[in-house]
Coordinates of C-alpha atoms in Angstrom, one line a residue:
Chain G
M416 CA -14.9 2.5 28.2
T417 CA -14.1 5.4 30.5
A418 CA -16.5 8.4 30.5
V419 CA -15.8 11.3 28.6
P420 CA -16.0 14.9 30.1
R421 CA -18.8 16.8 29.2
S422 CA -18.9 20.4 28.1
P423 CA -20.1 23.3 30.3
V424 CA -23.2 23.8 28.5
A425 CA -24.4 20.0 28.7
P426 CA -26.4 20.7 31.9
L427 CA -28.2 23.5 30.1
A428 CA -29.0 21.1 27.4
D429 CA -30.0 18.5 29.8
A430 CA -32.4 20.9 31.6
A431 CA -34.0 21.9 28.4
E432 CA -34.6 18.5 27.3
S433 CA -36.3 17.4 30.4
M434 CA -38.6 20.1 30.0
G435 CA -39.7 18.8 26.7
Q436 CA -37.7 21.0 24.6
P437 CA -36.1 19.2 21.5
V438 CA -32.5 19.7 21.8
A439 CA -29.8 19.3 19.1
R440 CA -26.9 18.3 20.7
R441 CA -24.3 20.6 19.1
S442 CA -20.6 19.5 18.9
R443 CA -18.0 22.0 19.8
K444 CA -17.9 25.3 17.6
P445 CA -16.7 24.5 14.1
F446 CA -13.9 26.8 14.5
V447 CA -12.4 25.1 17.7
Q448 CA -12.7 21.8 15.8
R449 CA -10.9 23.1 12.5
L450 CA -8.1 24.6 14.8
E451 CA -7.9 21.1 16.9
G452 CA -7.5 19.7 13.2
W453 CA -4.5 21.9 12.4
L454 CA -2.9 21.3 15.8
F455 CA -2.9 17.7 15.1
I456 CA -1.3 17.9 11.9
S457 CA 1.0 20.7 12.9
P458 CA 4.0 18.6 13.5
W459 CA 4.0 17.3 10.0
L460 CA 3.3 20.8 8.5
F461 CA 6.4 22.1 10.5
G462 CA 8.6 19.4 9.3
F463 CA 7.2 19.7 5.7
V464 CA 8.2 23.4 5.7
F465 CA 11.5 23.2 7.4
F466 CA 13.0 19.7 6.5
L467 CA 11.5 19.3 2.9
A468 CA 10.0 22.3 1.2
G469 CA 12.8 24.5 2.4
P470 CA 15.5 22.3 1.6
Y471 CA 14.1 21.5 -1.7
L472 CA 14.0 25.1 -2.6
A473 CA 17.3 25.8 -1.1
S474 CA 18.7 22.9 -3.3
M475 CA 17.3 24.4 -6.4
V476 CA 19.3 27.6 -5.9
L477 CA 22.4 25.6 -4.8
A478 CA 22.4 23.7 -8.1
F479 CA 23.5 27.1 -9.9
M480 CA 25.9 28.0 -7.3
R481 CA 29.6 27.0 -6.6
W482 CA 30.4 26.4 -3.0
D483 CA 32.9 24.3 -1.0
M484 CA 31.5 25.2 2.4
G485 CA 34.0 28.0 2.8
S486 CA 33.6 31.5 2.8
T487 CA 33.0 32.2 -0.9
I488 CA 29.7 31.1 -2.6
S489 CA 29.5 32.3 -6.2
F490 CA 26.7 32.0 -9.0
V491 CA 27.8 30.0 -11.7
G492 CA 24.7 29.6 -13.9
L493 CA 24.5 26.5 -15.7
R494 CA 28.1 25.5 -15.5
N495 CA 27.3 22.8 -13.1
F496 CA 25.0 21.2 -15.8
E497 CA 27.3 21.8 -18.4
Y498 CA 30.0 20.0 -16.5
L499 CA 27.8 17.3 -15.7
F500 CA 26.2 16.3 -18.9
L501 CA 29.3 17.1 -21.2
E502 CA 32.4 16.5 -19.0
D503 CA 31.8 14.3 -16.3
D504 CA 32.8 11.0 -17.3
L505 CA 32.1 9.4 -14.0
F506 CA 28.6 10.6 -13.9
R507 CA 27.9 8.9 -17.3
R508 CA 29.5 5.7 -15.9
S509 CA 27.3 6.0 -12.7
L510 CA 24.3 6.5 -14.7
L511 CA 25.0 3.5 -16.8
N512 CA 25.9 1.4 -13.8
T513 CA 22.9 2.4 -12.0
L514 CA 20.8 1.4 -15.4
Y515 CA 22.6 -2.0 -15.7
Y516 CA 21.7 -2.8 -12.1
S517 CA 18.2 -1.7 -12.4
V518 CA 17.6 -3.6 -15.6
F519 CA 18.5 -7.0 -14.1
H520 CA 17.3 -6.2 -10.6
V521 CA 13.9 -5.0 -11.1
P522 CA 12.5 -7.8 -13.3
G523 CA 14.3 -10.4 -11.2
V524 CA 12.9 -9.3 -7.9
I525 CA 9.6 -9.1 -9.5
I526 CA 9.7 -12.7 -11.1
L527 CA 11.0 -14.1 -7.9
G528 CA 8.6 -12.3 -5.5
F529 CA 5.6 -13.4 -7.8
S530 CA 6.9 -16.9 -7.9
V531 CA 7.6 -17.1 -4.2
A532 CA 4.2 -15.3 -3.4
G533 CA 2.5 -18.0 -5.6
L534 CA 4.2 -20.7 -3.5
L535 CA 3.5 -19.2 -0.3
N536 CA -0.2 -18.9 -1.2
L537 CA -0.5 -22.3 -1.0
N538 CA -2.4 -23.6 2.2
V539 CA 0.4 -25.9 2.9
R540 CA 0.8 -27.1 6.8
G541 CA 3.3 -24.8 8.2
I542 CA 3.1 -22.1 5.7
A543 CA 3.9 -19.4 8.4
V544 CA 7.4 -21.0 8.8
Y545 CA 8.1 -21.0 5.1
R546 CA 6.9 -17.2 4.8
T547 CA 9.2 -16.3 7.7
M548 CA 12.2 -18.1 5.9
F549 CA 11.6 -16.2 2.7
Y550 CA 11.1 -12.9 4.5
L551 CA 14.1 -13.1 6.8
P552 CA 16.7 -11.8 4.7
S553 CA 14.9 -8.6 4.0
V554 CA 14.8 -8.0 7.7
T555 CA 18.6 -7.9 7.8
A556 CA 18.9 -5.4 5.1
G557 CA 21.5 -2.7 5.3
V558 CA 25.1 -2.9 6.5
G559 CA 24.3 -6.3 8.2
M560 CA 23.5 -8.0 4.8
A561 CA 26.3 -6.1 3.1
V562 CA 28.9 -7.5 5.2
I563 CA 27.4 -11.0 5.1
W564 CA 27.6 -11.1 1.4
V565 CA 31.1 -9.6 1.3
W566 CA 31.9 -13.2 3.0
L567 CA 29.4 -14.9 0.6
L568 CA 31.2 -13.4 -2.6
A569 CA 34.8 -13.7 -1.2
P570 CA 37.1 -15.5 -3.8
N571 CA 37.5 -18.2 -1.5
G572 CA 33.9 -17.9 -0.2
I573 CA 31.1 -20.3 -0.2
I574 CA 29.4 -19.3 -3.5
N575 CA 32.8 -20.0 -5.3
A576 CA 33.1 -23.3 -3.3
V577 CA 29.6 -24.4 -4.6
L578 CA 30.3 -23.4 -8.2
K579 CA 33.7 -25.5 -7.8
L580 CA 31.4 -28.4 -6.8
V581 CA 29.6 -28.4 -10.4
G582 CA 33.0 -27.8 -12.1
I583 CA 32.9 -24.0 -12.7
A584 CA 35.5 -21.7 -11.7
G585 CA 34.0 -18.8 -9.8
P586 CA 35.2 -15.2 -10.6
N587 CA 36.6 -12.9 -8.1
W588 CA 33.3 -11.2 -7.6
L589 CA 33.6 -8.0 -5.8
I590 CA 37.5 -7.7 -6.8
D591 CA 36.8 -8.2 -10.5
Q592 CA 35.3 -5.2 -12.1
R593 CA 33.3 -7.3 -14.7
W594 CA 31.6 -9.2 -11.7
A595 CA 31.4 -6.7 -9.1
M596 CA 28.0 -5.5 -10.3
P597 CA 26.5 -9.0 -11.1
G598 CA 27.5 -9.8 -7.5
L599 CA 25.4 -7.0 -6.0
I600 CA 22.5 -7.9 -8.3
L601 CA 22.7 -11.4 -7.1
M602 CA 22.6 -10.3 -3.5
S603 CA 19.5 -8.1 -4.3
F604 CA 17.7 -11.2 -5.2
W605 CA 17.5 -12.0 -1.5
S606 CA 15.6 -8.9 -0.6
I607 CA 12.5 -9.9 -2.3
G608 CA 10.5 -9.3 1.2
T609 CA 8.4 -6.4 0.5
T610 CA 7.6 -7.3 -3.1
M611 CA 6.7 -10.8 -2.1
V612 CA 4.3 -9.6 0.7
L613 CA 2.8 -7.1 -1.6
F614 CA 2.0 -10.0 -4.1
L615 CA 0.8 -12.3 -1.5
A616 CA -1.9 -9.8 -0.4
G617 CA -2.8 -9.2 -4.2
L618 CA -3.1 -13.0 -4.9
Q619 CA -5.3 -13.7 -2.0
G620 CA -7.7 -11.2 -3.6
V621 CA -8.1 -13.0 -6.6
P622 CA -11.7 -14.5 -6.9
Q623 CA -11.9 -18.3 -6.6
Q624 CA -14.6 -18.4 -9.2
L625 CA -12.2 -17.3 -12.0
Y626 CA -10.0 -20.1 -11.1
E627 CA -12.8 -22.5 -11.3
A628 CA -14.0 -21.1 -14.6
V629 CA -10.5 -22.1 -16.1
E630 CA -10.9 -25.5 -14.6
V631 CA -14.3 -26.2 -16.2
D632 CA -12.9 -25.3 -19.6
G633 CA -10.3 -27.9 -19.0
G634 CA -7.1 -25.6 -18.1
G635 CA -4.5 -26.7 -16.0
W636 CA -2.0 -24.9 -13.7
L637 CA -0.5 -22.8 -16.5
A638 CA -3.7 -21.8 -18.2
R639 CA -4.9 -20.6 -14.7
V640 CA -1.9 -18.4 -14.2
R641 CA -1.9 -17.2 -17.7
H642 CA -5.4 -16.3 -17.9
V643 CA -6.4 -15.6 -14.3
T644 CA -3.5 -14.9 -11.9
V645 CA -1.3 -12.6 -14.1
P646 CA -4.0 -10.3 -15.5
M647 CA -5.7 -9.9 -11.9
M648 CA -2.3 -9.1 -10.5
T649 CA -1.3 -6.6 -13.0
P650 CA -1.9 -3.6 -10.6
Y651 CA 0.3 -5.1 -8.1
I652 CA 2.9 -5.9 -10.6
F653 CA 2.8 -2.1 -11.8
L654 CA 3.1 -0.9 -8.1
S655 CA 6.2 -3.3 -7.7
L656 CA 7.7 -2.0 -10.9
V657 CA 7.3 1.7 -10.0
L658 CA 8.6 0.9 -6.4
N659 CA 11.7 -1.2 -7.3
V660 CA 12.8 1.2 -10.0
I661 CA 12.8 4.2 -7.7
G662 CA 14.6 1.9 -5.1
S663 CA 17.3 0.6 -7.7
F664 CA 18.3 4.4 -8.2
Q665 CA 18.7 4.9 -4.7
V666 CA 21.3 1.9 -3.8
F667 CA 23.9 3.5 -1.6
T668 CA 24.8 1.3 1.3
S669 CA 25.8 -1.9 -0.3
A670 CA 27.9 0.0 -2.8
L671 CA 29.8 1.9 -0.1
V672 CA 30.2 -0.9 2.3
M673 CA 31.0 -3.6 -0.1
T674 CA 33.1 -2.0 -2.8
S675 CA 33.3 1.8 -2.4
G676 CA 32.0 2.1 -5.8
G677 CA 34.8 0.1 -7.2
P678 CA 36.7 -1.9 -8.5
D679 CA 37.3 0.8 -11.1
N680 CA 34.2 2.6 -10.8
A681 CA 32.3 -0.7 -11.8
T682 CA 29.9 -0.2 -8.9
L683 CA 29.7 3.5 -8.8
F684 CA 25.9 4.2 -8.5
V685 CA 24.7 7.8 -9.1
L686 CA 23.8 8.3 -5.3
L687 CA 27.2 7.4 -4.4
H688 CA 28.6 9.7 -7.0
I689 CA 26.8 12.6 -5.4
Y690 CA 28.0 11.5 -2.1
N691 CA 31.5 11.5 -3.3
N692 CA 31.0 15.0 -4.6
A693 CA 29.4 16.4 -1.8
W694 CA 31.3 14.8 1.4
G695 CA 34.4 13.9 -0.5
S696 CA 35.2 16.8 -2.6
F697 CA 32.6 19.4 -0.8
R698 CA 31.2 20.6 -4.2
M699 CA 28.1 21.4 -2.7
G700 CA 26.5 23.2 -5.8
Y701 CA 27.7 20.3 -8.3
A702 CA 26.3 17.7 -6.1
S703 CA 23.0 19.5 -5.8
A704 CA 22.8 19.7 -9.6
M705 CA 23.5 16.1 -9.9
A706 CA 20.9 15.1 -7.1
W707 CA 18.2 17.2 -9.1
T708 CA 19.1 15.5 -12.3
L709 CA 18.8 12.1 -10.5
V710 CA 15.3 13.2 -9.3
V711 CA 14.4 14.2 -12.8
V712 CA 15.5 10.9 -14.2
V713 CA 13.5 8.9 -11.7
L714 CA 10.4 11.1 -12.1
T715 CA 10.7 10.8 -15.8
L716 CA 10.9 6.8 -15.6
T717 CA 8.1 6.7 -13.2
V718 CA 5.7 8.8 -15.3
M719 CA 6.8 6.9 -18.5
Q720 CA 5.6 3.8 -16.5
F721 CA 2.3 5.4 -15.6
Q722 CA 1.6 6.2 -19.3
I723 CA 2.5 2.7 -20.5
A724 CA 0.5 1.3 -17.7
R725 CA -2.9 2.0 -19.3
R726 CA -2.2 -0.4 -22.0
W727 CA -1.5 -3.5 -19.7
V728 CA -2.7 -3.0 -16.2
Y729 CA -6.3 -4.4 -15.8
Y730 CA -8.3 -2.9 -12.9
E731 CA -11.2 -4.7 -11.8
Y732 CA -13.9 -2.1 -12.0
R733 CA -13.3 -1.4 -15.8
D734 CA -16.1 -2.9 -18.0
R735 CA -15.1 -5.3 -20.4
A736 CA -17.2 -5.4 -23.5
Chain E
M148 CA -17.4 -23.2 -2.7
S149 CA -19.1 -24.9 -5.7
T150 CA -17.1 -27.4 -7.9
A151 CA -18.2 -28.0 -11.4
T152 CA -15.9 -31.0 -11.7
E153 CA -15.5 -34.1 -10.0
P154 CA -12.5 -34.1 -8.1
S155 CA -9.8 -36.8 -9.3
A156 CA -8.5 -39.3 -6.9
A157 CA -5.1 -37.5 -6.4
T158 CA -7.1 -34.4 -5.7
S159 CA -9.1 -36.0 -2.9
A160 CA -6.1 -37.5 -1.4
A161 CA -4.3 -34.2 -1.2
R162 CA -7.2 -32.6 0.4
Q163 CA -7.2 -35.2 3.0
L164 CA -3.6 -34.1 3.8
G165 CA -4.9 -30.9 4.7
M166 CA -3.4 -29.2 1.6
R167 CA -5.5 -26.9 -0.5
V168 CA -4.9 -28.2 -4.1
A169 CA -3.9 -25.3 -6.4
L170 CA -2.0 -27.6 -8.8
R171 CA -3.0 -30.7 -10.4
G172 CA -1.6 -34.2 -10.3
G173 CA 1.9 -34.3 -8.8
G174 CA 2.2 -30.6 -9.0
S175 CA 1.7 -30.3 -5.2
L176 CA 4.9 -32.3 -4.6
I177 CA 6.8 -29.9 -6.6
A178 CA 5.4 -27.0 -4.7
Y179 CA 6.4 -28.6 -1.4
V180 CA 10.0 -29.3 -2.5
A181 CA 10.2 -25.7 -3.9
L182 CA 8.9 -24.2 -0.7
I183 CA 11.5 -26.0 1.5
A184 CA 14.5 -25.7 -1.0
G185 CA 13.7 -22.0 -1.5
G186 CA 13.2 -21.4 2.2
L187 CA 16.6 -22.9 2.9
V188 CA 18.3 -20.8 0.2
Y189 CA 16.8 -17.7 1.6
T190 CA 17.8 -18.4 5.2
F191 CA 21.1 -19.7 4.3
P192 CA 23.2 -16.4 4.4
I193 CA 22.0 -15.8 8.1
L194 CA 22.8 -19.3 9.1
Y195 CA 26.0 -19.0 7.3
M196 CA 26.8 -15.9 9.3
L197 CA 26.2 -17.6 12.6
R198 CA 28.2 -20.5 11.5
T199 CA 31.1 -18.4 10.5
S200 CA 31.0 -16.3 13.6
L201 CA 31.6 -19.3 15.7
T202 CA 34.4 -20.7 13.7
P203 CA 38.0 -20.2 14.5
V204 CA 40.0 -18.5 12.1
G205 CA 42.1 -21.6 11.4
L206 CA 39.0 -23.6 10.4
L207 CA 37.3 -21.2 8.2
F208 CA 38.8 -22.4 5.0
A209 CA 39.4 -26.2 6.2
D210 CA 39.2 -28.7 3.6
P211 CA 37.0 -30.9 3.9
P212 CA 34.8 -27.9 5.2
V213 CA 33.6 -27.8 8.6
I214 CA 29.8 -27.6 8.6
I215 CA 29.2 -26.9 12.4
P216 CA 32.3 -25.7 14.5
W217 CA 32.1 -27.6 17.7
P218 CA 32.6 -26.4 20.3
P219 CA 31.4 -22.9 19.3
Y220 CA 34.4 -20.6 19.2
W221 CA 33.0 -17.7 21.3
Q222 CA 36.5 -16.1 21.3
N223 CA 35.6 -14.5 17.9
Y224 CA 33.2 -12.3 19.8
V225 CA 35.7 -11.4 22.5
E226 CA 38.1 -10.4 19.7
M227 CA 35.7 -8.5 17.8
W228 CA 34.4 -6.6 20.8
N229 CA 38.1 -5.6 21.8
E230 CA 39.1 -4.6 18.1
G231 CA 36.4 -2.2 17.5
L232 CA 34.2 0.2 19.6
F233 CA 31.2 -2.1 19.7
P234 CA 29.9 -1.3 23.3
Q235 CA 30.0 2.6 22.3
W236 CA 28.6 1.8 18.9
I237 CA 25.7 -0.4 20.3
R238 CA 25.1 2.3 23.1
N239 CA 24.8 5.2 20.5
S240 CA 22.6 3.1 18.3
L241 CA 20.3 2.2 21.3
Q242 CA 19.8 5.8 22.3
I243 CA 19.3 7.2 18.7
T244 CA 16.8 4.4 18.0
S245 CA 14.9 4.4 21.1
V246 CA 14.2 8.2 21.0
S247 CA 13.5 8.1 17.3
V248 CA 11.0 5.2 17.7
V249 CA 9.1 6.9 20.4
A250 CA 9.2 10.3 18.6
E251 CA 8.2 9.0 15.1
T252 CA 5.3 6.8 16.5
T253 CA 3.8 9.3 18.7
T254 CA 3.9 12.3 16.1
S255 CA 2.8 10.0 13.2
T256 CA -0.2 9.0 15.3
L257 CA -1.1 12.4 16.1
V258 CA -0.8 13.5 12.6
A259 CA -2.6 10.6 11.2
F260 CA -5.4 11.2 13.7
G261 CA -5.7 14.8 12.5
F262 CA -6.0 13.6 8.8
A263 CA -8.5 10.8 9.7
R264 CA -10.7 12.2 12.3
T265 CA -10.7 15.9 12.2
T266 CA -12.1 18.3 9.4
F267 CA -10.7 21.4 8.1
R268 CA -10.3 23.1 5.1
G269 CA -7.7 21.7 2.7
R270 CA -7.1 18.5 4.8
D271 CA -7.5 15.9 2.0
K272 CA -5.5 18.1 -0.4
L273 CA -2.7 18.3 2.3
F274 CA -2.8 14.5 2.9
Y275 CA -2.1 14.1 -1.0
I276 CA 1.0 16.1 -0.5
V277 CA 2.0 13.8 2.4
L278 CA 1.4 10.7 -0.1
A279 CA 3.5 12.6 -2.8
T280 CA 6.3 13.1 -0.6
M281 CA 6.7 9.2 0.0
M282 CA 7.4 9.1 -3.7
L283 CA 10.0 11.7 -3.9
P284 CA 13.6 10.5 -3.5
S285 CA 15.2 12.0 -0.5
T286 CA 18.4 12.6 -2.5
V287 CA 17.6 16.4 -3.1
T288 CA 17.2 17.2 0.5
L289 CA 20.3 15.5 1.8
I290 CA 22.8 18.3 1.0
P291 CA 20.6 21.3 2.2
Q292 CA 19.7 19.6 5.3
Y293 CA 23.4 18.9 5.8
L294 CA 24.0 22.6 5.4
L295 CA 21.3 23.6 7.8
Y296 CA 22.7 21.3 10.6
H297 CA 26.2 22.2 9.7
A298 CA 25.2 25.9 10.3
L299 CA 23.5 25.0 13.5
G300 CA 26.7 23.3 14.7
W301 CA 25.0 19.8 14.8
V302 CA 27.5 17.9 12.8
N303 CA 29.1 14.9 14.7
T304 CA 26.2 14.8 17.1
F305 CA 23.0 12.8 17.4
L306 CA 20.7 15.8 16.8
P307 CA 20.3 15.7 12.9
L308 CA 19.2 11.9 13.5
I309 CA 16.8 12.5 16.3
V310 CA 15.3 15.9 15.7
P311 CA 13.4 15.3 12.3
R312 CA 11.8 12.2 13.9
F313 CA 9.6 14.6 15.9
F314 CA 7.6 15.7 12.9
G315 CA 5.9 12.6 11.6
T316 CA 7.0 10.1 8.8
P317 CA 4.6 10.1 5.7
F318 CA 4.7 6.3 5.5
Y319 CA 3.5 6.0 9.0
I320 CA 1.1 8.6 8.8
F321 CA -0.3 6.8 5.8
I322 CA -0.6 3.6 7.5
L323 CA -2.4 4.9 10.7
R324 CA -4.5 7.0 9.0
Q325 CA -5.7 4.1 6.8
F326 CA -6.3 2.2 10.1
F327 CA -8.1 5.1 11.8
L328 CA -10.5 5.4 9.0
T329 CA -11.8 1.8 9.7
L330 CA -12.8 2.7 13.1
P331 CA -16.4 3.5 13.4
K332 CA -17.3 7.1 13.3
E333 CA -20.1 6.5 15.7
L334 CA -17.8 6.3 18.5
D335 CA -16.3 9.7 17.7
D336 CA -19.8 11.1 17.3
A337 CA -21.0 9.8 20.7
A338 CA -18.1 11.3 22.5
E339 CA -18.5 14.5 20.6
M340 CA -22.2 14.6 21.8
D341 CA -21.1 14.9 25.3
G342 CA -18.7 17.6 24.4
A343 CA -15.5 15.7 24.2
S344 CA -12.7 17.6 22.7
R345 CA -10.6 15.9 19.8
L346 CA -7.9 15.5 22.0
Q347 CA -10.0 13.5 24.5
I348 CA -11.5 11.4 21.5
F349 CA -7.9 10.8 20.5
H350 CA -6.3 9.4 23.8
R351 CA -9.4 8.0 25.4
I352 CA -10.8 6.3 22.4
V353 CA -9.0 6.0 19.3
V354 CA -5.5 5.2 20.7
P355 CA -6.6 2.3 22.9
L356 CA -8.1 0.8 20.0
S357 CA -5.3 1.1 17.7
G358 CA -2.8 -1.1 19.5
P359 CA -1.9 -3.4 16.6
A360 CA -1.4 -0.6 14.1
I361 CA 0.5 1.6 16.5
A362 CA 2.6 -1.6 17.4
T363 CA 3.2 -2.1 13.5
V364 CA 4.6 1.2 13.2
A365 CA 6.8 1.2 16.0
V366 CA 8.5 -2.3 15.0
F367 CA 8.7 -0.6 11.4
S368 CA 10.3 2.5 13.0
F369 CA 12.7 0.5 15.2
M370 CA 14.1 -1.6 12.1
N371 CA 14.5 1.4 10.1
R372 CA 16.4 3.5 12.6
W373 CA 18.6 0.6 13.7
N374 CA 19.6 -0.1 10.2
D375 CA 19.8 3.6 9.0
F376 CA 23.1 4.3 7.4
M377 CA 23.2 7.0 4.8
E378 CA 22.5 9.6 7.4
P379 CA 24.5 8.6 10.1
V380 CA 27.5 8.1 7.7
I381 CA 27.1 11.8 6.7
Y382 CA 26.6 13.3 10.0
L383 CA 28.8 11.1 12.4
M384 CA 32.5 11.8 12.0
T385 CA 34.5 10.4 14.9
P386 CA 34.5 6.8 15.8
D387 CA 33.2 7.3 19.3
K388 CA 30.1 8.8 18.0
L389 CA 29.1 6.2 15.3
T390 CA 26.0 4.1 15.2
L391 CA 26.4 0.3 15.1
S392 CA 25.7 0.3 11.2
V393 CA 28.4 2.8 10.5
G394 CA 30.9 1.2 13.1
L395 CA 30.5 -2.1 11.4
R396 CA 31.4 -0.5 8.4
W397 CA 34.6 1.2 9.8
F398 CA 35.3 -2.2 11.2
T399 CA 35.1 -4.0 8.0
G400 CA 37.5 -1.5 6.5
R401 CA 40.0 -2.4 8.9
H402 CA 39.4 -6.1 9.3
G403 CA 38.3 -6.9 5.6
T404 CA 39.5 -10.4 5.4
E405 CA 39.0 -11.5 8.9
Y406 CA 35.6 -13.0 8.0
H407 CA 35.1 -14.7 11.5
L408 CA 35.3 -11.4 13.1
L409 CA 33.0 -9.7 10.5
M410 CA 30.3 -12.3 10.9
A411 CA 30.4 -11.8 14.7
G412 CA 29.9 -8.2 14.1
A413 CA 27.2 -8.7 11.5
L414 CA 25.4 -10.9 14.0
V415 CA 25.5 -8.1 16.5
M416 CA 23.9 -6.0 14.1
T417 CA 21.3 -8.4 12.8
A418 CA 20.3 -10.1 15.8
P419 CA 18.1 -7.4 17.5
M420 CA 16.4 -7.3 13.8
I421 CA 15.5 -10.8 13.8
V422 CA 14.4 -11.0 17.2
A423 CA 12.2 -8.0 16.8
F424 CA 10.8 -9.7 13.7
F425 CA 9.8 -12.9 15.6
L426 CA 8.1 -11.1 18.3
A427 CA 6.1 -8.8 15.9
Q428 CA 5.7 -11.2 13.0
K429 CA 1.8 -10.8 12.7
H430 CA 1.9 -7.3 12.9
F431 CA 4.7 -6.8 10.4
I432 CA 3.3 -8.7 7.4
R433 CA 0.0 -7.1 7.9
G434 CA 1.4 -3.6 8.2
I435 CA 3.3 -4.0 4.9
A436 CA 0.1 -5.5 3.1
L437 CA -1.7 -2.5 4.3
T438 CA 0.3 0.0 2.4
G439 CA 0.0 -2.0 -1.1
I440 CA -3.5 -2.5 -1.1
K441 CA -5.4 0.0 -3.3
G442 CA -7.8 2.3 -1.8

């Protein structure tokens, strides 16, 4: 370790010490310390004010305005929200679409992630290879994955070819308005990477004694999962739920790249609808109002989950009678 | 590890194979099969993309299907290269990504150090704000930010994509702060006794010890910036300014059913990710686990 420079007063302190005086080595003046602290976090502070708090406030104001980026900007009160809730059919559709996706995506990803994590928790030889195999699709998320799945879900693509092998006539997936969303949901089951790793970390923290206790009582594999694994994992399941619900409301890339919200608005997600209004039609005020509504919906769902969590999430430190 | 029961014969045999028995009886075999089958299913899309990208268009829908095209039809890549603006897009992506990664990693490290290793009033309250911003959807800020950049004349430039990276990213700040908190405070104190400033403690002591954590953040950052789609789509207008992600979408719009070309493009897009993943695998998975663990 290289030597750290000494302060100017260090020689004085040395001298005092050598004369037998007890010297409390003081650190630099508290004020300088505090200032240094502020300096270190100043980038974040600046960014927070100008790129987050500022825009947040501006957005709140914009939601009550009508502006098409031209020269006129006018105050329209609650008109945006009125249109949003009472007249915009597409918004209602987009909300339903997003919920449809969420209802299948979130449980699916959690169950899959949990199961795969359980598998990956076994100390089988070469487990690192399997871990990589399951995690790899998550690495390619985004446009790359979307394009791959456009091919996989093609009417004459591999998924339909496999279905044909078992005698099922595959649908036209992304071109069929009844099957486009199921196609996207199916694709989303390949992105279990982060959920799976989260569960893996949790599983490795479950005390071995609990499993052995079940074994002593004659319980088999299922009993172990039911009585030990799942209860101990509830905090992680809860975290996954919250994060995945939030994530499902921010689907954008796959919808825009694969279907542009179609066919016939079947895959129009809320975020995509906002995008269309802001950068398609330049209805900046209206889009802001919609963005805020989305945030409120997501926050409400999150808070609801936290409330319900008290009933079913078990934390280690809570005493059991 | 104490066992209260006599291990059965199957258990002992399985133990000899080096497998920790989590399932009784024949369960272990099922696990093995599930692992292999599941692994193949999950890697299939990527392998299939690779295979399709090397298949000449005539053989795409051949019956019986061609499993591995031989010889590999590299011509697809040439065609893709010429049809789109891939060289330009890749150049753009590289420029934006490299600057962003350096900026994000550096500033996040500095800020995380501030939250972990300095003291000032309101420090912890401010950190809770950092945490809170992680949970907020970015939807609301998109439009005002766009209007800000529009007013500055930055639309259709790389600036809106790069400038915000110089102010720290909450997620990385969180990871790095957690890591810094695990370093013994005695190191700081010893240096302080000798009159070192916080900055000196930072770059002489803490940073050299934080290699793995900083590397993890850099890899995460690279992946996210390379895959970034929404912001580039909003800010980049002309085809020559597009990043690879937006360019690939542009290309898909024009060559929608030429799957051999699409897959070639997809491979160019995903290959750096996969390579980076393999190089940084250890750091990667550890980094994600760091965020999910309580406290």
